[in-house]
CSV table of C-alpha atoms in Angstrom, one decimal:
chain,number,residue,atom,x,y,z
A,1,UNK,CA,0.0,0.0,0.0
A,2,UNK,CA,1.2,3.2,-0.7
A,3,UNK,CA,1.6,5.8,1.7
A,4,UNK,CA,2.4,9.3,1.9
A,5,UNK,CA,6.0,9.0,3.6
A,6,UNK,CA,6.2,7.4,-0.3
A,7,UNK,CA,5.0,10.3,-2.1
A,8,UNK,CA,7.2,12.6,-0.3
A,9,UNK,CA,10.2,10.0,-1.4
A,10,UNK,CA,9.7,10.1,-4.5
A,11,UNK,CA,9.2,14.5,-4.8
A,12,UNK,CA,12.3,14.7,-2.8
A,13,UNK,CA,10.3,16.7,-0.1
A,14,UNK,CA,9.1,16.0,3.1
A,15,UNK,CA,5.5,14.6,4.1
A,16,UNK,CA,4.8,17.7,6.1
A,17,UNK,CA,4.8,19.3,2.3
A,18,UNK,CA,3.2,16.5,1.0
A,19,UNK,CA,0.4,17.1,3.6
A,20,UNK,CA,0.4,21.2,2.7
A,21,UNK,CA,-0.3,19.9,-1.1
A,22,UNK,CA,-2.7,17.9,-1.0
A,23,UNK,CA,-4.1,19.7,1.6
A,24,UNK,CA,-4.4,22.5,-0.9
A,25,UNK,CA,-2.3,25.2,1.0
A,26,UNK,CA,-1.0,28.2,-0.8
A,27,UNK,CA,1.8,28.6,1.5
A,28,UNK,CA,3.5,25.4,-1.4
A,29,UNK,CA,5.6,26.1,-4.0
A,30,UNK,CA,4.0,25.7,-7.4
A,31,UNK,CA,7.3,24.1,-8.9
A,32,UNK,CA,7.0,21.6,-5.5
A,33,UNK,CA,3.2,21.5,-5.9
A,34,UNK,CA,3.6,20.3,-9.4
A,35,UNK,CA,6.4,17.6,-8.3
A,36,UNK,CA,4.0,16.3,-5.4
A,37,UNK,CA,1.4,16.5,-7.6
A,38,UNK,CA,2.8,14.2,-10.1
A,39,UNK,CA,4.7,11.8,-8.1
A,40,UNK,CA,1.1,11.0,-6.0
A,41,UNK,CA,-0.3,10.5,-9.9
A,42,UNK,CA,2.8,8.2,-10.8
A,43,UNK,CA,2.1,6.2,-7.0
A,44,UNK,CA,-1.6,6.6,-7.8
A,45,UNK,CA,-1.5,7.7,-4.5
A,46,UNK,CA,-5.1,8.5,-2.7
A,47,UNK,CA,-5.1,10.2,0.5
A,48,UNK,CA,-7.9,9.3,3.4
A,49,UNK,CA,-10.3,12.0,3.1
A,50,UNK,CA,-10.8,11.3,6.8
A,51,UNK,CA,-7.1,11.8,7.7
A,52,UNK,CA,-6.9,15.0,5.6
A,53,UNK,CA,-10.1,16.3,7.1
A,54,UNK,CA,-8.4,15.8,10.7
A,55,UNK,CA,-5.4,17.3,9.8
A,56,UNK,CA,-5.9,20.5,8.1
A,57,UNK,CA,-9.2,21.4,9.8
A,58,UNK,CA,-11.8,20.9,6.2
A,59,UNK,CA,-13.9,18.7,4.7
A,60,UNK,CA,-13.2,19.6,1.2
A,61,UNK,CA,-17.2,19.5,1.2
A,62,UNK,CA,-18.9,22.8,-0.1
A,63,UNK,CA,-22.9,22.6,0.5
A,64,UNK,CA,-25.1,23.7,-2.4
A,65,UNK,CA,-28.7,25.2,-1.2
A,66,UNK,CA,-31.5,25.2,-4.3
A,67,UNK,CA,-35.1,25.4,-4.2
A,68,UNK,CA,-35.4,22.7,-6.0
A,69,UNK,CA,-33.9,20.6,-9.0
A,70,UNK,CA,-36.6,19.4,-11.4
A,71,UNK,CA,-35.7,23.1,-13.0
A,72,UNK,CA,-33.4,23.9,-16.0
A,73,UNK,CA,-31.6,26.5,-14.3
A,74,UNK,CA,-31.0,24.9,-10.9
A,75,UNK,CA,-30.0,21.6,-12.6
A,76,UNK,CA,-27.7,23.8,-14.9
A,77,UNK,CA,-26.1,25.6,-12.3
A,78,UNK,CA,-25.3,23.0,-10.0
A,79,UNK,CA,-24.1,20.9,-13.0
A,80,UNK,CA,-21.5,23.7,-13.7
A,81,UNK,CA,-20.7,24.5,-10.0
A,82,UNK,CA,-20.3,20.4,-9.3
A,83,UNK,CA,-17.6,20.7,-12.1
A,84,UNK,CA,-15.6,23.1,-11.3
A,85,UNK,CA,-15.6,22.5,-7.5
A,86,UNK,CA,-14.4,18.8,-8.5
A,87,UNK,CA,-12.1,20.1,-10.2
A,88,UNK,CA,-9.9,21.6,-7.8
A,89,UNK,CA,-10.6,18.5,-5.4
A,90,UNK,CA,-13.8,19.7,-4.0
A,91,UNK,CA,-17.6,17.8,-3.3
A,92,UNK,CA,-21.1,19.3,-3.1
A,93,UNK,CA,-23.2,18.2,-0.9
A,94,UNK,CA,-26.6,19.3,-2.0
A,95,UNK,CA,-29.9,20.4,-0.1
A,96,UNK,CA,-33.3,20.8,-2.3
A,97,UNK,CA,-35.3,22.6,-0.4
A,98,UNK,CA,-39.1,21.9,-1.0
A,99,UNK,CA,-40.9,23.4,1.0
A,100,UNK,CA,-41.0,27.5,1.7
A,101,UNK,CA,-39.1,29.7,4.0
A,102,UNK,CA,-39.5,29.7,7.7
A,103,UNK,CA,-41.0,26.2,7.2
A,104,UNK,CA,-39.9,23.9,9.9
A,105,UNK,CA,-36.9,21.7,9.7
A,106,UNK,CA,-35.9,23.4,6.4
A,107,UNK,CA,-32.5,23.6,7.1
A,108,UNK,CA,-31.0,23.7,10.9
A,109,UNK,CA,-27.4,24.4,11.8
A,110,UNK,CA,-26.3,21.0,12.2
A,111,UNK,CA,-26.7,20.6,8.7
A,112,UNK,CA,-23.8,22.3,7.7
A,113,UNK,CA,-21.7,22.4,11.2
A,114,UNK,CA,-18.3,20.7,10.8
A,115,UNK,CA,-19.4,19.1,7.6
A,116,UNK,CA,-18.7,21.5,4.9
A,117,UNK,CA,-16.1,24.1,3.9
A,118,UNK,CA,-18.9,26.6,3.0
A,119,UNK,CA,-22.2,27.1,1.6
A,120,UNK,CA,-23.2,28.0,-1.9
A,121,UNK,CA,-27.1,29.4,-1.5
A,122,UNK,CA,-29.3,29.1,-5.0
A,123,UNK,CA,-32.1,32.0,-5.7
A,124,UNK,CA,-33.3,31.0,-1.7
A,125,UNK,CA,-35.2,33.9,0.0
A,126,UNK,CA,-34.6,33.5,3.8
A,127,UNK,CA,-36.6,34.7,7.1
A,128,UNK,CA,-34.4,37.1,9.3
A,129,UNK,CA,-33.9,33.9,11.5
A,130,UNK,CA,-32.8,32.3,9.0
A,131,UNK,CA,-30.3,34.8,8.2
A,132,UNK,CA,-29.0,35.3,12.1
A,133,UNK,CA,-28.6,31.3,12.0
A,134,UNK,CA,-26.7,31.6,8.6
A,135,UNK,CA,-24.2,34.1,10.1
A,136,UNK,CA,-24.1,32.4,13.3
A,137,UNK,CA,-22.0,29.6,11.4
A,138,UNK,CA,-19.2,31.5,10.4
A,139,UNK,CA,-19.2,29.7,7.3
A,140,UNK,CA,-18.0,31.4,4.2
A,141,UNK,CA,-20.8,31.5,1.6
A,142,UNK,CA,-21.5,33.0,-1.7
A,143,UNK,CA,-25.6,33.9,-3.1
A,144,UNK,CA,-26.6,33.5,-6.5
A,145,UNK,CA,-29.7,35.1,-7.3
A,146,UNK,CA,-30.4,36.8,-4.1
A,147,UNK,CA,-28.6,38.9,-1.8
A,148,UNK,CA,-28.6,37.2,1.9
A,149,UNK,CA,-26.5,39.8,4.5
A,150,UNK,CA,-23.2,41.1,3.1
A,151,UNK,CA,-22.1,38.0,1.4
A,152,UNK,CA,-20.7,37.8,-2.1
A,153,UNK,CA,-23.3,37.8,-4.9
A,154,UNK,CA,-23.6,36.4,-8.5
A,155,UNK,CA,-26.8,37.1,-10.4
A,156,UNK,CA,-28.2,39.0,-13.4
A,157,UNK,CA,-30.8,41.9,-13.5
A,158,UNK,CA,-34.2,39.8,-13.6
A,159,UNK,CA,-36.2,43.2,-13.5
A,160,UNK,CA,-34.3,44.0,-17.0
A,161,UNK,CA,-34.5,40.8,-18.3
A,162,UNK,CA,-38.6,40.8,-17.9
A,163,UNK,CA,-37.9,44.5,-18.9
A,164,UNK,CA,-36.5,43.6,-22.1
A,165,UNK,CA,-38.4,40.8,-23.2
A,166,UNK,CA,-41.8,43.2,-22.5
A,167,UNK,CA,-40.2,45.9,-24.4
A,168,UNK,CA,-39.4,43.5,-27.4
A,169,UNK,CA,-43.3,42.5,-27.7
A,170,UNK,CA,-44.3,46.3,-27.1
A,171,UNK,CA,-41.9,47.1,-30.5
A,172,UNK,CA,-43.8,44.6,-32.3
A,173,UNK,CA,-47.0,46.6,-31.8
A,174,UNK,CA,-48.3,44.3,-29.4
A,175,UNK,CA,-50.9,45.9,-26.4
A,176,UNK,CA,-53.0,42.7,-25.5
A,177,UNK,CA,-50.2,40.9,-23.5
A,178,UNK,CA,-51.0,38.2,-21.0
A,179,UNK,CA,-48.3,37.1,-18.8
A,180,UNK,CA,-47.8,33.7,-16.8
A,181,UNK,CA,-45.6,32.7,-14.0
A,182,UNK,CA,-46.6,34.9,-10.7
A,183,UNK,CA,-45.7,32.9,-7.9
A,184,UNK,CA,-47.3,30.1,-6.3
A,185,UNK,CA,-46.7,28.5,-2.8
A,186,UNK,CA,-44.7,26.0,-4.7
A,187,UNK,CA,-42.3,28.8,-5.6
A,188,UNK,CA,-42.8,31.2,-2.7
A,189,UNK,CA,-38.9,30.5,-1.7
A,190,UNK,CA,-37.9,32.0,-4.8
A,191,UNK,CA,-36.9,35.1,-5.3
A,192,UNK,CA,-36.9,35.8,-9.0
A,193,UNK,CA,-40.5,35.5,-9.9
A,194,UNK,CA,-41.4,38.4,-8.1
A,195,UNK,CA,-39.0,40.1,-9.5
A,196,UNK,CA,-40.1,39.5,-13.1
A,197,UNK,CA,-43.9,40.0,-12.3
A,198,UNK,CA,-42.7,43.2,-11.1
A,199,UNK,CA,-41.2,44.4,-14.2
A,200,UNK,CA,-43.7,42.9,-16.3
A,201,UNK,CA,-46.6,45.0,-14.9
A,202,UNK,CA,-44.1,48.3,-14.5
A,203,UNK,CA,-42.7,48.2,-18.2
A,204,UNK,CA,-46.5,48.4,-19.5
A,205,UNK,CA,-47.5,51.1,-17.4
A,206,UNK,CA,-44.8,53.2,-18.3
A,207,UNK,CA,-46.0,52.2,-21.4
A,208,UNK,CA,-49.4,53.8,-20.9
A,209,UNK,CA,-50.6,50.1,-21.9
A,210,UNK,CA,-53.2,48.3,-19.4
A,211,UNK,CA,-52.5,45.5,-17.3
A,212,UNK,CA,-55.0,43.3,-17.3
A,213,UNK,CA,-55.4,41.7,-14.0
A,214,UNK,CA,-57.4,38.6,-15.1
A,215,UNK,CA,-54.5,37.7,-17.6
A,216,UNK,CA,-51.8,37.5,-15.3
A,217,UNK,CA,-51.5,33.9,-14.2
A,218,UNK,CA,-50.1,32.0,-11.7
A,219,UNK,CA,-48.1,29.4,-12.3
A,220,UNK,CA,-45.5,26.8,-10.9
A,221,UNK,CA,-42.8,27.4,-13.3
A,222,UNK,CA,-43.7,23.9,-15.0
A,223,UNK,CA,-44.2,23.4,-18.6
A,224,UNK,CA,-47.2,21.5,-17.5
A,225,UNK,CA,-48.7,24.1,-15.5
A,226,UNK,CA,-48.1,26.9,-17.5
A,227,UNK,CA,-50.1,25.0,-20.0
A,228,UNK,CA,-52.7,24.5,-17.9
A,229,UNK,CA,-53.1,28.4,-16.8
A,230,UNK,CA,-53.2,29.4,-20.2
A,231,UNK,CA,-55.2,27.6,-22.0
A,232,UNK,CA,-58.8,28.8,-20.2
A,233,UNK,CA,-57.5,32.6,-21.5
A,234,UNK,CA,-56.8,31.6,-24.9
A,235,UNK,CA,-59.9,29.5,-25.1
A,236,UNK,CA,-62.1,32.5,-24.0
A,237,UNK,CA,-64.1,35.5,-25.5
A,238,UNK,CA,-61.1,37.7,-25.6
A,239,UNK,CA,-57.8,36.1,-25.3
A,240,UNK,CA,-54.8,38.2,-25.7
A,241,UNK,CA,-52.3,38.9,-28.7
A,242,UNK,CA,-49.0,37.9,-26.8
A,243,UNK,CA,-47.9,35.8,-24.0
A,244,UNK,CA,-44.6,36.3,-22.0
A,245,UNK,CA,-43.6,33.3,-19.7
A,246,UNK,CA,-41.8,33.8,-17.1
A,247,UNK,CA,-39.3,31.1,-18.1
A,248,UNK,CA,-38.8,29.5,-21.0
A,249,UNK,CA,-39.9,26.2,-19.5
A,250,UNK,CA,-43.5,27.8,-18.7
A,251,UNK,CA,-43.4,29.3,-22.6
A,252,UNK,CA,-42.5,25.8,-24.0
A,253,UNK,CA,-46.4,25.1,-21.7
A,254,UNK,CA,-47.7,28.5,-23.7
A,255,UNK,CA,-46.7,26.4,-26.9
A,256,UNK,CA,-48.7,23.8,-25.8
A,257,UNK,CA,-51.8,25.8,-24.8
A,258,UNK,CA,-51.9,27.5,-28.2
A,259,UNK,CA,-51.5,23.9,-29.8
A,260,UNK,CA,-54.3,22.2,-27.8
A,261,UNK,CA,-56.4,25.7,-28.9
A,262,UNK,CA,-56.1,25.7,-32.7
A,263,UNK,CA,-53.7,28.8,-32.3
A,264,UNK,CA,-50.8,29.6,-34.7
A,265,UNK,CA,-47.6,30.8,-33.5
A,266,UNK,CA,-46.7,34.0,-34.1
A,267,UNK,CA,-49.9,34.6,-36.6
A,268,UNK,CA,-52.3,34.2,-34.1
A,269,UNK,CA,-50.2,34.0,-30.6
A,270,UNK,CA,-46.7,35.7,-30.0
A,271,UNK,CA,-44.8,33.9,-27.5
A,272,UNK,CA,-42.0,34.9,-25.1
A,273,UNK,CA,-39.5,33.2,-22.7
A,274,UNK,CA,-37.2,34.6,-20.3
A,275,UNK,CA,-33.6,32.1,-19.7
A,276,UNK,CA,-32.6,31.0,-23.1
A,277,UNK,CA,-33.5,27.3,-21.9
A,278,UNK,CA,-30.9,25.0,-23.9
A,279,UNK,CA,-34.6,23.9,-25.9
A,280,UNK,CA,-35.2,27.4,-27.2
A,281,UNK,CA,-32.8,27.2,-30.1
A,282,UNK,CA,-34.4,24.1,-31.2
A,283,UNK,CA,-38.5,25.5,-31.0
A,284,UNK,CA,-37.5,29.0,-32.1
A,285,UNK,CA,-38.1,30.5,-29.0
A,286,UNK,CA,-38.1,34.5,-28.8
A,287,UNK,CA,-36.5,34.5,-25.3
A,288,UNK,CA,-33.7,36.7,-23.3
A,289,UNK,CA,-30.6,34.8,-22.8
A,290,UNK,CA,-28.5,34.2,-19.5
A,291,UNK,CA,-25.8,32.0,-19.1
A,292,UNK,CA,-26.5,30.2,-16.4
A,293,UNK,CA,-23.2,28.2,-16.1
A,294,UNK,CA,-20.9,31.0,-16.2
A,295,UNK,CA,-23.1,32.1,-13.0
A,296,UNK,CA,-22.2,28.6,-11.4
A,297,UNK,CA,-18.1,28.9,-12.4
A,298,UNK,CA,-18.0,32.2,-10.6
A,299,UNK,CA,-19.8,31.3,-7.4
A,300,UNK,CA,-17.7,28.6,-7.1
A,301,UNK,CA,-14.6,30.4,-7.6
A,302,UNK,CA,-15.4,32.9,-5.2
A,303,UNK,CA,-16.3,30.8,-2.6
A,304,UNK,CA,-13.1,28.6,-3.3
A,305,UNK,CA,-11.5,32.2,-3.1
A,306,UNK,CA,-13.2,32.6,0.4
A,307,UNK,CA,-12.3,29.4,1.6
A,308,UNK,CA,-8.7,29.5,1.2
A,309,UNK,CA,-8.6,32.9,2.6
A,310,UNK,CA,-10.6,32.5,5.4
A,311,UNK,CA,-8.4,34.4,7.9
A,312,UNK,CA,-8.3,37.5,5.6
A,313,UNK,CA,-11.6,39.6,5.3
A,314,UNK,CA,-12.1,40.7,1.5
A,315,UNK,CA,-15.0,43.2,0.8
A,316,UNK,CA,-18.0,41.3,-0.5
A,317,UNK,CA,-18.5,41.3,-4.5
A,318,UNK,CA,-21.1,41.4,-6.7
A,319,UNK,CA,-21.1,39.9,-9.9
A,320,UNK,CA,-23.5,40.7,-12.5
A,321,UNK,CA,-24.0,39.3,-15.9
A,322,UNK,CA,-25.2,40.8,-18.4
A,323,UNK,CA,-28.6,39.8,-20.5
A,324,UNK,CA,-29.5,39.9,-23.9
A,325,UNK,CA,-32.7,39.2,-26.3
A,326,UNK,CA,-33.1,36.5,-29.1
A,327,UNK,CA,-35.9,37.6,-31.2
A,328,UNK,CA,-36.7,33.9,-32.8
A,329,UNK,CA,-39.6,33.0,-34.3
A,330,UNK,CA,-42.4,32.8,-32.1
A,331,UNK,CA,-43.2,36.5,-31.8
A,332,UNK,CA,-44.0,38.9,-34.6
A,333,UNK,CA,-46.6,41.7,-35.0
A,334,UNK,CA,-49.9,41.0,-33.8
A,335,UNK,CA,-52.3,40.6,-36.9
A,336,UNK,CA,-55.7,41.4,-34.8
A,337,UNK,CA,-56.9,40.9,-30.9
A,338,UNK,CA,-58.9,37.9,-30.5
């Protein structure tokens, strides 16, 4: 069996360096850290993760909070964040969290206590309790989506990205425009809807252009229940020109709506997403891109950052990434309102 006083043998070094490297100190040499490095491939040496735990104080574990994963963008994110965290010899340990905030037994301290490095927190709106007990743990942590105290933040402008994708169906002469995707108790936990809602009803009314309370619909952010809000409205006496999804997952459901209703799409129904779902390309979806795993590489890399400097207090950052539409083929003028 191989063992580390081998390692160190073979990199001419001593196993206190050994341990630093593999440890993942900084305080290592690169030109040493490459000769550890290579002699531990060349022994196909693997250290305990127990015994490294014990010795340098981490798990090499970095908890990942989402709302949920049966979504595009959370399974996206955490896909990218996984990567790069594996990488550079970290694990995610990952907590879904169904149910909404302040339920009880969401998440308690002794979920992340001594077993991970630090937290990564998905698009998670948290009580002030919730917050104290965060803080409480000392752990570092980095938000994406949502800002939680005066911790590092990744996310893009959700009020311009509705803003945009609005504004895009406004320029097409449309002023019957339904929208779907307010939040349900599903989704309460989340912060985003709220935030596209919001700029959905603000961008009309600086518009001078009506919202129409009855045809903004709640939905769960499924294709499946986007479908199901929308078809009623496009089924009825007056049904709108233009439909913008919150999501592109709920738009794909607006598809399916004007399908089951006889409707063509864009001559009789303009649809709109918001994400740039990795389906859009394919069903000519008029949506506003984000690039969702660039979000994930840089929350991990500033929370590796924060890890490894954990005795040095940097400023917090913010890190915002910039949107953009794709006009595709689902949206054009409106010929006439229902």
């Amino acid at each position: 069996m191989v063992t580390i006083a081998d390692v160190a043998q073979r990199a001419g070094v001593s196993v206190a360096t050994v341990s630093r490297t593999l440890h993942g100190s900084a305080k290592v040499d690169p030109r040493t850290r490459a000769r550890v490095l290579a002699a531990a491939d060349e022994l196909s040496y693997v250290a305990s993760p127990t015994a490294m735990s014990l010795a340098s104080g981490r798990t090499h574990v970095i908890a990942v909070v989402a709302p949920m994963m049966s979504r595009w963008f959370f399974a996206s994110i955490v896909t990218a964040i996984e990567q790069n965290l594996r990488e550079t010899g970290y694990h995610v340990m990952l907590f879904s969290l169904e149910a909404g905030p302040g339920a009880p037994g969401r998440f308690r301290p002794e979920f992340f206590a001594k077993r991970v490095d630090g937290i990564l927190w998905l698009n998670v709106a948290v009580t002030p309790a919730e917050e104290a007990m965060l803080a409480k743990l000392d752990l570092p942590m980095v938000c994406v989506g949502t800002q939680i105290g005066d911790s590092p933040t990744v996310l893009i402008d959700d009020h311009r990205a509705a803003r945009t994708a609005v504004t895009h169906l406004l320029s097409l002469g449309h002023r019957e425009i339904a929208y779907v995707g307010t939040p349900v108790g599903s989704i309460a936990h989340m912060t985003t809807p709220a935030a596209r809602v919001a700029a959905f009803r603000e961008t009309l009314v600086h518009a001078s252009v009506p919202v129409r309370e009855g045809w903004v619909l709640a939905a769960d952010w499924t294709a499946d229940g986007a479908m199901e809000a929308v078809e009623p409205l496009l089924r009825s006496d007056r049904r709108p020109t233009a439909v913008l999804a919150a999501s592109d997952e709920m738009a794909i459901g607006a598809l399916g709506a004007a399908a089951r209703t006889g409707l063509r799409v864009p001559e009789d129904l303009s649809v709109m997403g918001i994400d740039d779902h990795s389906f859009a390309g394919a069903l000519g979806l008029s949506t506003v891109h984000q690039d969702v795993p660039a979000q994930g590489r840089a929350a991990a890399q500033l929370l590796l950052a924060a890890v490894r400097n954990r005795d040095t207090r940097t400023p917090a950052t913010r890190i915002e990434l910039a949107t953009h539409l794709i006009p595709r083929q689902t949206t054009a003028p409106p010929q006439a309102a229902g």
